[in-house]
Amino acid sequence: MAANHTLWLASDIHLGAGVPRTNRAFYDFLALARQQAQGLILCGDIFDAWIGDDHALKQPPVWLAEALDELRLTAQAIPLWLMHGNRDFLLGQKLAQALGARLLAAPCRLDTCMGPILLAHGDEYCTDDISYQRFRRVVRTRWVQRVFLALPLAWRRAIAHRARARSRQAHSDKPMQIMDVSPDTIIQALRMAHCTTLIHGHTHRPAMHALEIDGQAGQRHVLPDWEFDHVQPPCGGWISISAAGIQAHAWPPKAAPKDH
């Protein structure tokens, strides 16, 4: 990324049929990104669930067709990268090509004007949640994905619905600290990537955490989730990387003060 370029990152939007206000807020964000950013990375859980590219490319429901149109408009205006999350890990190359976007493997190292930055969705670092990590390994096995994607769409929808219900129940039974990232895993990941800065989503706990990696000062930035339908106050936002630094922004952005 060039020194005078601004890269935006967002995560955990959970677009879907049942969150029209969240969808609309995110589409307004995309419109602003097209005007002000030189690139946009969506770091996973863009959609609340993803049951295969064919679901989107053949006869998408109205809400999904609108979402894809907004993403396609964005990719036509600025470079757009899509990263897998824990809910939409089946996003494929066919969808990316149809949108004019690019899939970005996670975790990955970005060379930016602020130095190298490790970027991930974040669920891979929740290693204290042993049952989730076991499930994650299974569903990301290629032959398991091939079998699932060969099923009729109606079957896939039913399986996804049951999986979400089980996930909600499992979350309600687990201590919050187990579902957060493991500090030791974070340090190990930064060492392996030769970075001192990490940006991720997934945990829905936006913050900047100071770190120390082998005597060097570091940072862990957590992207916010988006929710404008079922919580008050609503939440949403993004992180920008530019010559001005790594900055967190809330959505909707605050209006600039008027001159008197």
Coordinates of C-alpha atoms in Angstrom, one line a residue:
M1 CA 0.0 0.0 0.0
A2 CA 1.4 3.4 -1.0
A3 CA 2.3 5.8 1.8
N4 CA -0.5 8.2 0.7
H5 CA -3.2 5.5 0.4
T6 CA -5.9 4.8 2.9
L7 CA -7.0 1.2 3.5
W8 CA -10.2 0.5 5.3
L9 CA -11.0 -2.7 7.2
A10 CA -14.4 -4.0 8.5
S11 CA -15.7 -7.3 9.9
D12 CA -18.6 -9.1 11.3
I13 CA -21.4 -7.4 9.5
H14 CA -23.6 -10.6 9.4
L15 CA -25.7 -9.5 6.4
G16 CA -28.9 -11.4 6.2
A17 CA -32.7 -11.4 5.5
G18 CA -33.6 -10.5 9.1
V19 CA -31.4 -7.5 9.7
P20 CA -32.5 -4.8 7.2
R21 CA -31.2 -1.8 9.3
T22 CA -27.8 -3.4 9.6
N23 CA -27.8 -4.1 5.9
R24 CA -28.7 -0.5 5.1
A25 CA -26.1 0.9 7.5
F26 CA -23.4 -1.2 5.8
Y27 CA -24.4 -0.2 2.3
D28 CA -24.1 3.4 3.4
F29 CA -20.6 2.6 4.7
L30 CA -19.7 1.0 1.4
A31 CA -20.8 4.2 -0.4
L32 CA -18.5 6.3 1.8
A33 CA -15.7 3.8 1.3
R34 CA -16.0 4.2 -2.5
Q35 CA -15.5 7.9 -2.0
Q36 CA -12.8 8.1 0.6
A37 CA -10.8 4.8 0.7
Q38 CA -8.2 3.5 -1.8
G39 CA -9.0 -0.1 -0.8
L40 CA -11.3 -2.1 1.5
I41 CA -10.8 -5.5 3.2
L42 CA -13.8 -7.3 4.8
C43 CA -12.3 -9.6 7.4
G44 CA -14.9 -12.3 7.5
D45 CA -18.5 -12.9 8.7
I46 CA -19.6 -10.5 6.0
F47 CA -22.7 -12.7 5.8
D48 CA -24.5 -14.4 8.7
A49 CA -24.3 -17.7 6.9
W50 CA -23.0 -18.9 3.5
I51 CA -24.2 -22.2 2.0
G52 CA -22.4 -22.0 -1.3
D53 CA -21.7 -19.6 -4.2
D54 CA -24.4 -21.2 -6.3
H55 CA -27.0 -19.9 -3.8
A56 CA -25.9 -16.4 -4.6
L57 CA -25.2 -16.7 -8.3
K58 CA -28.2 -18.5 -9.6
Q59 CA -31.4 -17.1 -8.0
P60 CA -30.4 -15.1 -4.9
P61 CA -33.2 -13.8 -2.6
V62 CA -33.9 -10.1 -2.8
W63 CA -31.8 -9.1 0.2
L64 CA -28.8 -11.1 -1.1
A65 CA -29.1 -9.7 -4.6
E66 CA -29.0 -6.2 -3.1
A67 CA -25.9 -7.0 -1.0
L68 CA -24.1 -8.4 -4.0
D69 CA -24.9 -5.4 -6.1
E70 CA -23.4 -3.1 -3.4
L71 CA -20.3 -5.2 -3.1
R72 CA -20.0 -5.2 -6.9
L73 CA -20.3 -1.4 -7.1
T74 CA -17.6 -1.2 -4.5
A75 CA -15.2 -3.5 -6.3
Q76 CA -15.7 -1.4 -9.5
A77 CA -14.6 1.8 -7.6
I78 CA -11.8 0.5 -5.3
P79 CA -9.9 -2.7 -4.7
L80 CA -12.0 -5.0 -2.6
W81 CA -10.7 -8.1 -0.7
L82 CA -12.9 -10.7 1.0
M83 CA -11.7 -12.9 3.9
H84 CA -13.4 -16.0 5.3
G85 CA -15.0 -15.8 8.7
N86 CA -16.4 -18.6 10.9
R87 CA -19.9 -18.1 9.3
D88 CA -19.0 -17.6 5.7
F89 CA -15.9 -19.8 5.3
L90 CA -17.6 -21.3 2.1
L91 CA -17.2 -18.1 0.2
G92 CA -15.5 -19.2 -3.1
Q93 CA -13.6 -17.9 -6.0
K94 CA -16.7 -18.0 -8.2
L95 CA -18.4 -15.4 -6.0
A96 CA -15.2 -13.2 -5.8
Q97 CA -14.8 -13.3 -9.6
A98 CA -18.5 -12.4 -10.1
L99 CA -18.1 -9.4 -7.8
G100 CA -14.7 -8.3 -9.1
A101 CA -13.2 -8.8 -5.7
R102 CA -10.3 -11.0 -4.5
L103 CA -10.3 -13.6 -1.8
L104 CA -7.6 -13.0 0.9
A105 CA -6.2 -16.0 2.8
A106 CA -6.2 -15.7 6.6
P107 CA -4.1 -15.0 8.4
C108 CA -2.0 -12.8 6.2
R109 CA 0.7 -10.3 6.5
L110 CA 0.1 -6.8 5.0
D111 CA 2.9 -4.5 4.1
T112 CA 1.5 -1.1 4.8
C113 CA 2.7 2.5 5.3
M114 CA 2.5 1.7 9.1
G115 CA 4.8 -1.3 8.7
P116 CA 3.9 -5.0 8.5
I117 CA 0.5 -5.9 10.0
L118 CA -0.9 -9.3 10.6
L119 CA -4.6 -9.6 9.6
A120 CA -7.0 -12.3 10.5
H121 CA -10.7 -13.0 11.1
G122 CA -9.8 -13.9 14.7
D123 CA -11.6 -17.2 15.4
E124 CA -8.3 -19.1 14.7
Y125 CA -6.9 -17.5 17.8
C126 CA -9.6 -18.7 20.2
T127 CA -7.6 -21.8 21.1
D128 CA -8.9 -22.1 24.6
D129 CA -12.3 -23.1 23.1
I130 CA -11.2 -26.6 22.3
S131 CA -14.6 -27.9 21.1
Y132 CA -14.9 -25.0 18.7
Q133 CA -11.4 -25.5 17.3
R134 CA -12.2 -29.2 16.7
F135 CA -15.4 -28.2 14.9
R136 CA -13.5 -25.6 12.9
R137 CA -11.0 -28.2 11.7
V138 CA -13.7 -30.6 10.5
V139 CA -15.8 -28.1 8.6
R140 CA -12.8 -26.6 6.8
T141 CA -11.7 -30.1 5.6
R142 CA -12.0 -30.1 1.8
W143 CA -13.9 -33.4 1.4
V144 CA -16.4 -32.3 4.1
Q145 CA -17.0 -29.1 2.2
R146 CA -17.4 -30.9 -1.1
V147 CA -20.0 -33.2 0.4
F148 CA -21.9 -30.3 1.9
L149 CA -21.9 -28.3 -1.4
A150 CA -23.2 -31.3 -3.3
L151 CA -26.4 -31.4 -1.2
P152 CA -29.6 -29.7 -2.5
L153 CA -29.9 -26.1 -1.4
A154 CA -32.9 -26.8 0.9
W155 CA -30.8 -29.4 2.8
R156 CA -27.9 -27.0 3.1
R157 CA -30.3 -24.3 4.5
A158 CA -31.6 -26.7 7.1
I159 CA -28.2 -27.8 8.1
A160 CA -27.0 -24.2 8.4
H161 CA -30.1 -23.3 10.5
R162 CA -29.5 -26.1 12.9
A163 CA -25.8 -25.3 13.1
R164 CA -26.6 -21.7 14.1
A165 CA -29.1 -22.8 16.8
R166 CA -26.5 -25.2 18.2
S167 CA -23.8 -22.4 18.2
R168 CA -26.1 -20.0 20.1
Q169 CA -26.7 -22.7 22.7
A170 CA -23.1 -23.5 23.0
H171 CA -22.2 -19.9 23.5
S172 CA -24.7 -19.5 26.2
D173 CA -23.0 -22.3 28.1
K174 CA -19.4 -21.2 27.8
P175 CA -17.5 -18.6 29.9
M176 CA -16.8 -15.5 27.9
Q177 CA -13.0 -15.8 28.4
I178 CA -13.0 -19.2 26.7
M179 CA -14.5 -17.6 23.6
D180 CA -12.0 -14.8 23.4
V181 CA -8.6 -15.0 21.8
S182 CA -5.7 -16.7 23.7
P183 CA -3.0 -14.2 24.6
D184 CA -0.3 -16.8 24.2
T185 CA -1.6 -17.8 20.7
I186 CA -1.6 -14.1 19.7
I187 CA 2.0 -13.7 20.7
Q188 CA 3.0 -16.9 18.9
A189 CA 1.2 -15.8 15.7
L190 CA 2.9 -12.4 15.7
R191 CA 6.3 -14.0 16.2
M192 CA 5.7 -16.3 13.2
A193 CA 4.6 -13.4 11.0
H194 CA 7.5 -11.2 12.2
C195 CA 5.0 -8.5 13.1
T196 CA 4.2 -6.5 16.2
T197 CA 0.6 -5.4 15.1
L198 CA -2.5 -7.6 14.6
I199 CA -5.9 -6.6 13.4
H200 CA -8.8 -9.0 13.7
G201 CA -12.6 -9.3 14.2
H202 CA -14.8 -12.2 15.4
T203 CA -14.9 -11.5 19.2
H204 CA -17.3 -8.4 19.0
R205 CA -15.1 -6.7 21.5
P206 CA -13.7 -3.6 19.7
A207 CA -10.6 -2.3 21.5
M208 CA -6.9 -1.6 21.1
H209 CA -4.7 -3.8 23.3
A210 CA -1.1 -3.0 24.1
L211 CA 1.2 -6.0 23.7
E212 CA 4.9 -6.9 24.3
I213 CA 6.5 -9.4 21.9
D214 CA 10.0 -10.4 22.9
G215 CA 10.7 -7.0 24.4
Q216 CA 9.1 -5.0 21.5
A217 CA 5.9 -2.9 22.0
G218 CA 3.0 -4.2 19.9
Q219 CA -0.7 -3.7 19.4
R220 CA -3.8 -5.8 18.9
H221 CA -6.7 -4.0 17.3
V222 CA -10.2 -5.6 17.4
L223 CA -12.7 -4.7 14.7
P224 CA -16.3 -3.9 15.8
D225 CA -19.3 -6.0 14.8
W226 CA -22.3 -4.4 13.1
E227 CA -25.8 -4.6 14.7
F228 CA -28.5 -2.0 14.0
D229 CA -31.6 -4.2 14.4
H230 CA -31.6 -5.9 17.8
V231 CA -29.5 -3.9 20.2
Q232 CA -29.5 -0.4 21.6
P233 CA -27.4 1.6 21.0
P234 CA -26.6 0.2 17.6
C235 CA -22.9 -0.6 16.8
G236 CA -20.7 -0.6 13.8
G237 CA -17.5 0.7 12.6
W238 CA -14.2 0.2 10.8
I239 CA -10.4 0.7 11.1
S240 CA -8.4 2.8 8.7
I241 CA -4.7 2.4 7.9
S242 CA -3.0 5.5 6.5
A243 CA -0.1 7.8 7.0
A244 CA -2.0 9.2 9.9
G245 CA -1.8 5.8 11.7
I246 CA -4.1 3.0 12.6
Q247 CA -7.4 4.6 13.6
A248 CA -10.8 3.2 14.8
H249 CA -14.0 4.8 13.5
A250 CA -17.6 4.3 14.6
W251 CA -20.5 4.2 12.2
P252 CA -22.3 6.4 11.5
P253 CA -19.3 8.8 11.5
K254 CA -19.6 12.0 13.5
A255 CA -20.5 15.1 11.5
A256 CA -17.7 17.6 11.2
P257 CA -18.4 20.7 13.3
K258 CA -19.7 23.6 11.3
D259 CA -17.8 26.9 11.0
H260 CA -19.5 29.9 12.6

